[in-house]
PDB file of C-alpha atoms in Angstrom:
ATOM      1  CA  GLN A   1      19.340  32.305 152.906  1.00 68.00           C
ATOM      2  CA  LYS A   2      16.830  33.268 150.213  1.00 78.00           C
ATOM      3  CA  GLU A   3      17.685  36.148 147.903  1.00 89.00           C
ATOM      4  CA  VAL A   4      14.477  37.994 148.785  1.00 94.00           C
ATOM      5  CA  GLU A   5      12.549  37.611 152.023  1.00 93.00           C
ATOM      6  CA  GLN A   6       8.985  38.827 152.383  1.00 92.00           C
ATOM      7  CA  ASP A   7       6.875  37.761 155.322  1.00 84.00           C
ATOM      8  CA  PRO A   8       3.828  36.282 153.559  1.00 75.00           C
ATOM      9  CA  GLY A   9       1.507  36.675 156.557  1.00 79.00           C
ATOM     10  CA  PRO A  10      -1.897  38.121 155.557  1.00 88.00           C
ATOM     11  CA  LEU A  11      -2.573  41.687 156.636  1.00 92.00           C
ATOM     12  CA  SER A  12      -6.058  43.048 157.432  1.00 95.00           C
ATOM     13  CA  VAL A  13      -6.548  46.761 157.951  1.00 95.00           C
ATOM     14  CA  PRO A  14      -9.589  49.040 158.232  1.00 96.00           C
ATOM     15  CA  GLU A  15     -10.361  51.356 155.362  1.00 97.00           C
ATOM     16  CA  GLY A  16      -8.361  54.573 155.598  1.00 97.00           C
ATOM     17  CA  ALA A  17      -5.444  53.012 157.511  1.00 97.00           C
ATOM     18  CA  ILE A  18      -1.821  53.066 156.364  1.00 97.00           C
ATOM     19  CA  VAL A  19      -0.553  49.768 154.992  1.00 96.00           C
ATOM     20  CA  SER A  20       3.139  49.079 155.536  1.00 96.00           C
ATOM     21  CA  LEU A  21       4.900  46.274 153.661  1.00 96.00           C
ATOM     22  CA  ASN A  22       8.559  45.386 153.492  1.00 96.00           C
ATOM     23  CA  CYS A  23      11.156  43.033 152.058  1.00 96.00           C
ATOM     24  CA  THR A  24      14.755  42.258 152.853  1.00 96.00           C
ATOM     25  CA  TYR A  25      17.321  40.897 150.460  1.00 96.00           C
ATOM     26  CA  SER A  26      20.797  39.417 150.532  1.00 95.00           C
ATOM     27  CA  ASN A  27      22.228  40.215 147.077  1.00 93.00           C
ATOM     28  CA  SER A  28      24.133  43.502 147.269  1.00 93.00           C
ATOM     29  CA  ALA A  29      24.183  43.664 143.446  1.00 92.00           C
ATOM     30  CA  PHE A  30      20.460  44.462 143.305  1.00 93.00           C
ATOM     31  CA  GLN A  31      19.917  47.956 141.942  1.00 92.00           C
ATOM     32  CA  TYR A  32      16.348  47.902 140.636  1.00 92.00           C
ATOM     33  CA  PHE A  33      13.478  47.531 143.082  1.00 94.00           C
ATOM     34  CA  MET A  34       9.848  47.056 142.211  1.00 94.00           C
ATOM     35  CA  TRP A  35       6.506  46.482 143.840  1.00 96.00           C
ATOM     36  CA  TYR A  36       3.828  44.560 141.980  1.00 95.00           C
ATOM     37  CA  ARG A  37       0.162  44.205 142.821  1.00 96.00           C
ATOM     38  CA  GLN A  38      -1.596  40.959 141.985  1.00 94.00           C
ATOM     39  CA  TYR A  39      -5.344  40.507 142.176  1.00 94.00           C
ATOM     40  CA  SER A  40      -6.743  37.020 142.577  1.00 90.00           C
ATOM     41  CA  ARG A  41      -6.390  34.897 139.418  1.00 87.00           C
ATOM     42  CA  LYS A  42      -4.641  37.747 137.583  1.00 91.00           C
ATOM     43  CA  GLY A  43      -1.079  38.510 136.559  1.00 93.00           C
ATOM     44  CA  PRO A  44       1.110  40.920 138.542  1.00 94.00           C
ATOM     45  CA  GLU A  45       0.952  44.579 137.559  1.00 94.00           C
ATOM     46  CA  LEU A  46       3.799  46.997 138.174  1.00 92.00           C
ATOM     47  CA  LEU A  47       2.979  49.473 140.910  1.00 94.00           C
ATOM     48  CA  MET A  48       6.246  51.205 141.790  1.00 92.00           C
ATOM     49  CA  TYR A  49       9.760  51.129 140.365  1.00 89.00           C
ATOM     50  CA  THR A  50      12.848  52.561 142.065  1.00 90.00           C
ATOM     51  CA  TYR A  51      16.471  52.607 141.046  1.00 87.00           C
ATOM     52  CA  SER A  52      19.030  52.366 143.868  1.00 85.00           C
ATOM     53  CA  SER A  53      18.357  53.988 147.240  1.00 85.00           C
ATOM     54  CA  GLY A  54      15.803  56.637 148.037  1.00 87.00           C
ATOM     55  CA  ASN A  55      12.107  57.337 148.168  1.00 92.00           C
ATOM     56  CA  LYS A  56       9.517  57.518 145.441  1.00 93.00           C
ATOM     57  CA  GLU A  57       5.960  58.711 145.790  1.00 94.00           C
ATOM     58  CA  ASP A  58       3.037  58.151 143.435  1.00 93.00           C
ATOM     59  CA  GLY A  59      -0.333  59.261 144.714  1.00 96.00           C
ATOM     60  CA  ARG A  60      -1.171  57.214 147.815  1.00 97.00           C
ATOM     61  CA  PHE A  61       1.839  54.941 147.325  1.00 97.00           C
ATOM     62  CA  THR A  62       5.374  55.496 148.635  1.00 97.00           C
ATOM     63  CA  ALA A  63       8.295  53.172 147.985  1.00 96.00           C
ATOM     64  CA  GLN A  64      11.479  53.355 150.033  1.00 96.00           C
ATOM     65  CA  VAL A  65      14.806  51.652 149.423  1.00 96.00           C
ATOM     66  CA  ASP A  66      17.599  51.454 151.986  1.00 94.00           C
ATOM     67  CA  LYS A  67      20.482  49.673 150.291  1.00 92.00           C
ATOM     68  CA  SER A  68      22.742  49.931 153.341  1.00 92.00           C
ATOM     69  CA  SER A  69      20.260  47.774 155.279  1.00 93.00           C
ATOM     70  CA  LYS A  70      19.125  45.773 152.229  1.00 94.00           C
ATOM     71  CA  TYR A  71      15.550  46.702 153.084  1.00 94.00           C
ATOM     72  CA  ILE A  72      12.699  48.035 150.960  1.00 96.00           C
ATOM     73  CA  SER A  73       9.252  49.233 151.952  1.00 96.00           C
ATOM     74  CA  LEU A  74       5.925  50.107 150.423  1.00 97.00           C
ATOM     75  CA  PHE A  75       3.414  52.348 152.154  1.00 97.00           C
ATOM     76  CA  ILE A  76      -0.190  52.753 151.093  1.00 97.00           C
ATOM     77  CA  ARG A  77      -1.940  55.774 152.595  1.00 97.00           C
ATOM     78  CA  ASP A  78      -5.700  56.111 152.987  1.00 97.00           C
ATOM     79  CA  SER A  79      -6.168  52.466 152.039  1.00 97.00           C
ATOM     80  CA  GLN A  80      -9.266  51.523 150.068  1.00 97.00           C
ATOM     81  CA  PRO A  81     -11.096  48.196 149.693  1.00 96.00           C
ATOM     82  CA  SER A  82      -9.900  48.186 146.066  1.00 96.00           C
ATOM     83  CA  ASP A  83      -6.323  47.951 147.408  1.00 97.00           C
ATOM     84  CA  SER A  84      -7.119  44.432 148.636  1.00 97.00           C
ATOM     85  CA  ALA A  85      -4.653  42.273 146.721  1.00 96.00           C
ATOM     86  CA  THR A  86      -1.339  40.486 147.052  1.00 95.00           C
ATOM     87  CA  TYR A  87       1.705  42.749 146.944  1.00 96.00           C
ATOM     88  CA  LEU A  88       4.974  41.339 145.659  1.00 95.00           C
ATOM     89  CA  CYS A  89       8.387  42.913 145.948  1.00 96.00           C
ATOM     90  CA  ALA A  90      10.851  42.215 143.135  1.00 94.00           C
ATOM     91  CA  MET A  91      14.413  43.235 142.418  1.00 93.00           C
ATOM     92  CA  SER A  92      17.176  42.829 139.905  1.00 91.00           C
ATOM     93  CA  ALA A  93      20.836  43.536 139.352  1.00 90.00           C
ATOM     94  CA  GLU A  94      22.245  45.890 136.735  1.00 85.00           C
ATOM     95  CA  GLY A  95      22.327  44.286 133.312  1.00 80.00           C
ATOM     96  CA  ASN A  96      20.286  41.303 134.440  1.00 79.00           C
ATOM     97  CA  ASN A  97      16.757  40.993 133.144  1.00 82.00           C
ATOM     98  CA  ARG A  98      15.586  38.350 135.567  1.00 88.00           C
ATOM     99  CA  LEU A  99      13.584  39.465 138.571  1.00 91.00           C
ATOM    100  CA  ALA A 100      13.837  37.910 142.033  1.00 93.00           C
ATOM    101  CA  PHE A 101      10.455  38.043 143.762  1.00 94.00           C
ATOM    102  CA  GLY A 102       9.364  37.849 147.374  1.00 94.00           C
ATOM    103  CA  LYS A 103       6.546  35.466 148.304  1.00 92.00           C
ATOM    104  CA  GLY A 104       3.994  38.267 148.459  1.00 92.00           C
ATOM    105  CA  ASN A 105       1.780  39.783 151.163  1.00 93.00           C
ATOM    106  CA  GLN A 106      -1.979  39.367 150.991  1.00 93.00           C
ATOM    107  CA  VAL A 107      -3.604  42.631 152.066  1.00 96.00           C
ATOM    108  CA  VAL A 108      -7.295  42.930 152.928  1.00 96.00           C
ATOM    109  CA  VAL A 109      -8.778  46.388 153.454  1.00 97.00           C
ATOM    110  CA  ILE A 110     -12.001  46.137 155.429  1.00 96.00           C
ATOM    111  CA  PRO A 111     -14.704  48.717 154.623  1.00 94.00           C
TER     112      PRO A 111
ATOM    113  CA  ASN B   1      -4.050  47.573 122.418  1.00 55.00           C
ATOM    114  CA  ALA B   2      -4.191  44.108 123.899  1.00 72.00           C
ATOM    115  CA  GLY B   3      -1.828  43.201 126.693  1.00 90.00           C
ATOM    116  CA  VAL B   4       0.034  39.931 127.023  1.00 95.00           C
ATOM    117  CA  MET B   5      -2.298  37.116 126.002  1.00 96.00           C
ATOM    118  CA  GLN B   6      -1.816  33.675 127.470  1.00 97.00           C
ATOM    119  CA  ASN B   7      -3.741  30.581 126.568  1.00 96.00           C
ATOM    120  CA  PRO B   8      -5.181  28.416 127.698  1.00 97.00           C
ATOM    121  CA  ARG B   9      -6.156  30.005 131.017  1.00 96.00           C
ATOM    122  CA  HIS B  10      -6.564  26.586 132.592  1.00 97.00           C
ATOM    123  CA  LEU B  11      -4.988  23.332 131.490  1.00 98.00           C
ATOM    124  CA  VAL B  12      -5.488  19.890 132.984  1.00 98.00           C
ATOM    125  CA  ARG B  13      -3.095  17.120 132.047  1.00 98.00           C
ATOM    126  CA  ARG B  14      -2.635  13.568 133.255  1.00 97.00           C
ATOM    127  CA  ARG B  15       0.761  12.504 134.472  1.00 97.00           C
ATOM    128  CA  GLY B  16       3.023  11.682 131.545  1.00 97.00           C
ATOM    129  CA  GLN B  17       1.239  13.917 129.025  1.00 98.00           C
ATOM    130  CA  GLU B  18       2.657  17.013 127.383  1.00 98.00           C
ATOM    131  CA  ALA B  19       1.610  20.554 128.222  1.00 98.00           C
ATOM    132  CA  ARG B  20       1.949  23.450 125.780  1.00 98.00           C
ATOM    133  CA  LEU B  21       1.488  26.970 127.067  1.00 98.00           C
ATOM    134  CA  ARG B  22       1.222  29.878 124.658  1.00 98.00           C
ATOM    135  CA  CYS B  23       2.071  33.525 125.096  1.00 97.00           C
ATOM    136  CA  SER B  24       1.468  36.367 122.670  1.00 96.00           C
ATOM    137  CA  PRO B  25       3.406  39.433 123.838  1.00 95.00           C
ATOM    138  CA  VAL B  26       2.231  43.008 123.672  1.00 92.00           C
ATOM    139  CA  LYS B  27       2.337  44.135 120.038  1.00 90.00           C
ATOM    140  CA  GLY B  28       5.800  45.458 119.311  1.00 86.00           C
ATOM    141  CA  HIS B  29       7.445  43.748 122.294  1.00 88.00           C
ATOM    142  CA  SER B  30      10.320  41.507 121.277  1.00 88.00           C
ATOM    143  CA  HIS B  31      11.386  40.288 124.730  1.00 92.00           C
ATOM    144  CA  VAL B  32       9.488  37.511 126.500  1.00 95.00           C
ATOM    145  CA  TYR B  33       9.920  36.073 129.983  1.00 96.00           C
ATOM    146  CA  TRP B  34       8.368  33.031 131.636  1.00 97.00           C
ATOM    147  CA  TYR B  35       7.848  32.748 135.391  1.00 97.00           C
ATOM    148  CA  ARG B  36       6.323  29.979 137.489  1.00 97.00           C
ATOM    149  CA  GLN B  37       4.311  30.496 140.659  1.00 94.00           C
ATOM    150  CA  LEU B  38       4.002  27.441 142.862  1.00 88.00           C
ATOM    151  CA  PRO B  39       1.437  27.330 145.682  1.00 78.00           C
ATOM    152  CA  GLU B  40       2.727  29.262 148.725  1.00 76.00           C
ATOM    153  CA  GLU B  41       5.769  30.386 146.723  1.00 81.00           C
ATOM    154  CA  GLY B  42       6.690  33.580 144.955  1.00 85.00           C
ATOM    155  CA  LEU B  43       7.222  33.934 141.253  1.00 93.00           C
ATOM    156  CA  LYS B  44      10.326  32.131 140.048  1.00 95.00           C
ATOM    157  CA  PHE B  45      12.149  33.093 136.858  1.00 95.00           C
ATOM    158  CA  MET B  46      12.347  30.377 134.247  1.00 97.00           C
ATOM    159  CA  VAL B  47      13.547  31.738 130.910  1.00 97.00           C
ATOM    160  CA  TYR B  48      14.126  34.935 128.938  1.00 95.00           C
ATOM    161  CA  LEU B  49      13.789  34.921 125.163  1.00 94.00           C
ATOM    162  CA  GLN B  50      14.049  37.291 122.265  1.00 92.00           C
ATOM    163  CA  LYS B  51      12.791  36.470 118.795  1.00 88.00           C
ATOM    164  CA  GLU B  52      14.383  33.145 117.784  1.00 88.00           C
ATOM    165  CA  ASN B  53      16.892  33.287 120.645  1.00 93.00           C
ATOM    166  CA  ILE B  54      17.056  32.000 124.203  1.00 95.00           C
ATOM    167  CA  ILE B  55      18.941  34.659 126.173  1.00 93.00           C
ATOM    168  CA  ASP B  56      18.811  33.222 129.714  1.00 93.00           C
ATOM    169  CA  GLU B  57      17.395  29.821 130.636  1.00 94.00           C
ATOM    170  CA  SER B  58      19.092  29.557 134.017  1.00 93.00           C
ATOM    171  CA  GLY B  59      15.749  29.076 135.791  1.00 94.00           C
ATOM    172  CA  MET B  60      14.511  26.251 133.593  1.00 95.00           C
ATOM    173  CA  PRO B  61      14.583  22.682 134.933  1.00 93.00           C
ATOM    174  CA  LYS B  62      17.203  20.763 132.982  1.00 90.00           C
ATOM    175  CA  GLU B  63      14.821  18.078 131.781  1.00 94.00           C
ATOM    176  CA  ARG B  64      11.342  18.031 130.274  1.00 97.00           C
ATOM    177  CA  PHE B  65      11.039  21.827 129.939  1.00 97.00           C
ATOM    178  CA  SER B  66      11.725  23.824 126.793  1.00 97.00           C
ATOM    179  CA  ALA B  67      10.773  27.244 125.456  1.00 97.00           C
ATOM    180  CA  GLU B  68      10.791  28.964 122.124  1.00 96.00           C
ATOM    181  CA  PHE B  69       9.884  32.328 120.643  1.00 95.00           C
ATOM    182  CA  PRO B  70       9.781  31.920 116.876  1.00 92.00           C
ATOM    183  CA  LYS B  71      10.038  34.686 114.327  1.00 89.00           C
ATOM    184  CA  GLU B  72       6.312  34.404 113.700  1.00 89.00           C
ATOM    185  CA  GLY B  73       3.724  33.392 116.265  1.00 91.00           C
ATOM    186  CA  PRO B  74       3.542  33.166 120.020  1.00 95.00           C
ATOM    187  CA  SER B  75       6.148  32.041 122.494  1.00 97.00           C
ATOM    188  CA  ILE B  76       5.626  28.441 123.621  1.00 98.00           C
ATOM    189  CA  LEU B  77       6.572  26.868 126.946  1.00 98.00           C
ATOM    190  CA  ARG B  78       6.530  23.107 126.571  1.00 98.00           C
ATOM    191  CA  ILE B  79       6.547  20.609 129.427  1.00 98.00           C
ATOM    192  CA  GLN B  80       6.978  16.978 128.474  1.00 97.00           C
ATOM    193  CA  GLN B  81       5.891  14.032 130.615  1.00 98.00           C
ATOM    194  CA  VAL B  82       4.261  16.231 133.238  1.00 97.00           C
ATOM    195  CA  VAL B  83       4.365  15.259 136.907  1.00 96.00           C
ATOM    196  CA  ARG B  84       2.200  16.441 139.818  1.00 94.00           C
ATOM    197  CA  GLY B  85       4.942  18.831 140.937  1.00 93.00           C
ATOM    198  CA  ASP B  86       4.525  20.770 137.676  1.00 96.00           C
ATOM    199  CA  SER B  87       1.100  21.970 138.838  1.00 95.00           C
ATOM    200  CA  ALA B  88       1.447  25.738 139.119  1.00 96.00           C
ATOM    201  CA  ALA B  89       0.523  29.038 137.546  1.00 96.00           C
ATOM    202  CA  TYR B  90       2.795  29.916 134.641  1.00 98.00           C
ATOM    203  CA  PHE B  91       3.084  33.602 133.805  1.00 97.00           C
ATOM    204  CA  CYS B  92       4.472  35.170 130.685  1.00 97.00           C
ATOM    205  CA  ALA B  93       5.664  38.771 130.527  1.00 95.00           C
ATOM    206  CA  SER B  94       6.947  40.953 127.725  1.00 93.00           C
ATOM    207  CA  SER B  95       8.865  44.179 127.308  1.00 88.00           C
ATOM    208  CA  PRO B  96       9.816  46.311 124.311  1.00 83.00           C
ATOM    209  CA  GLN B  97      13.494  45.937 125.134  1.00 75.00           C
ATOM    210  CA  GLY B  98      15.526  44.370 127.889  1.00 66.00           C
ATOM    211  CA  GLY B  99      14.553  46.065 131.113  1.00 65.00           C
ATOM    212  CA  TYR B 100      12.254  45.933 134.048  1.00 68.00           C
ATOM    213  CA  GLY B 101       9.019  47.442 132.814  1.00 73.00           C
ATOM    214  CA  TYR B 102       7.434  44.071 132.216  1.00 85.00           C
ATOM    215  CA  THR B 103       3.805  43.589 131.327  1.00 90.00           C
ATOM    216  CA  PHE B 104       2.513  40.279 132.676  1.00 94.00           C
ATOM    217  CA  GLY B 105      -0.237  38.131 131.268  1.00 96.00           C
ATOM    218  CA  SER B 106      -2.977  36.595 133.404  1.00 95.00           C
ATOM    219  CA  GLY B 107      -1.246  33.237 133.483  1.00 96.00           C
ATOM    220  CA  THR B 108      -1.988  29.619 132.628  1.00 97.00           C
ATOM    221  CA  ARG B 109      -2.953  27.436 135.563  1.00 96.00           C
ATOM    222  CA  LEU B 110      -1.676  23.933 134.965  1.00 97.00           C
ATOM    223  CA  THR B 111      -3.115  21.085 136.989  1.00 97.00           C
ATOM    224  CA  VAL B 112      -1.577  17.636 136.688  1.00 97.00           C
ATOM    225  CA  VAL B 113      -3.852  14.809 137.803  1.00 96.00           C
TER     226      VAL B 113
END
């Protein structure tokens, strides 16, 4: 079983729709949970960062962590064509600087 | 304030040659990380370095790969005797201290022919 599972299937949505992405993980030591956005031929950029369980909102983006289910989610409201990118979940344990990444979801927002 | 600078952006090497990838961290950042992204795979941790020290190299292949972050100059990821399976995008990231607020570079895309 991989440490982090993220269904890499591409996702196409119309502009204005809600995008819902998720990851599951197996390592109960993970405490830090991140979502990165990666545009084509670019490096990942940090989008959201959450410590332990709970919700975090930043503008149109909401990150949720459910440690009891080992499940994290990212929601993008009122999606825009500029949101078209690959979204990667990443996580890490306390005191450990290495990140474990999911495979990424390619999202296409159609105008 | 430049971000993480990686060069070259693209590198083509024949099998058996050496590849040297360079990473200049954000000014003032003393922690550097290297990740590899294989086609259809997520980013995989390779190595974590501070100035003149390798802190965690648990993700580095045991042979042919080495990394350094000297007191002066960029961090270098070196791959000796490259093979086709080394073809990937190699990303460097830096942070001001150990933690999770990495800044990634745009990567070096290595193609082995």
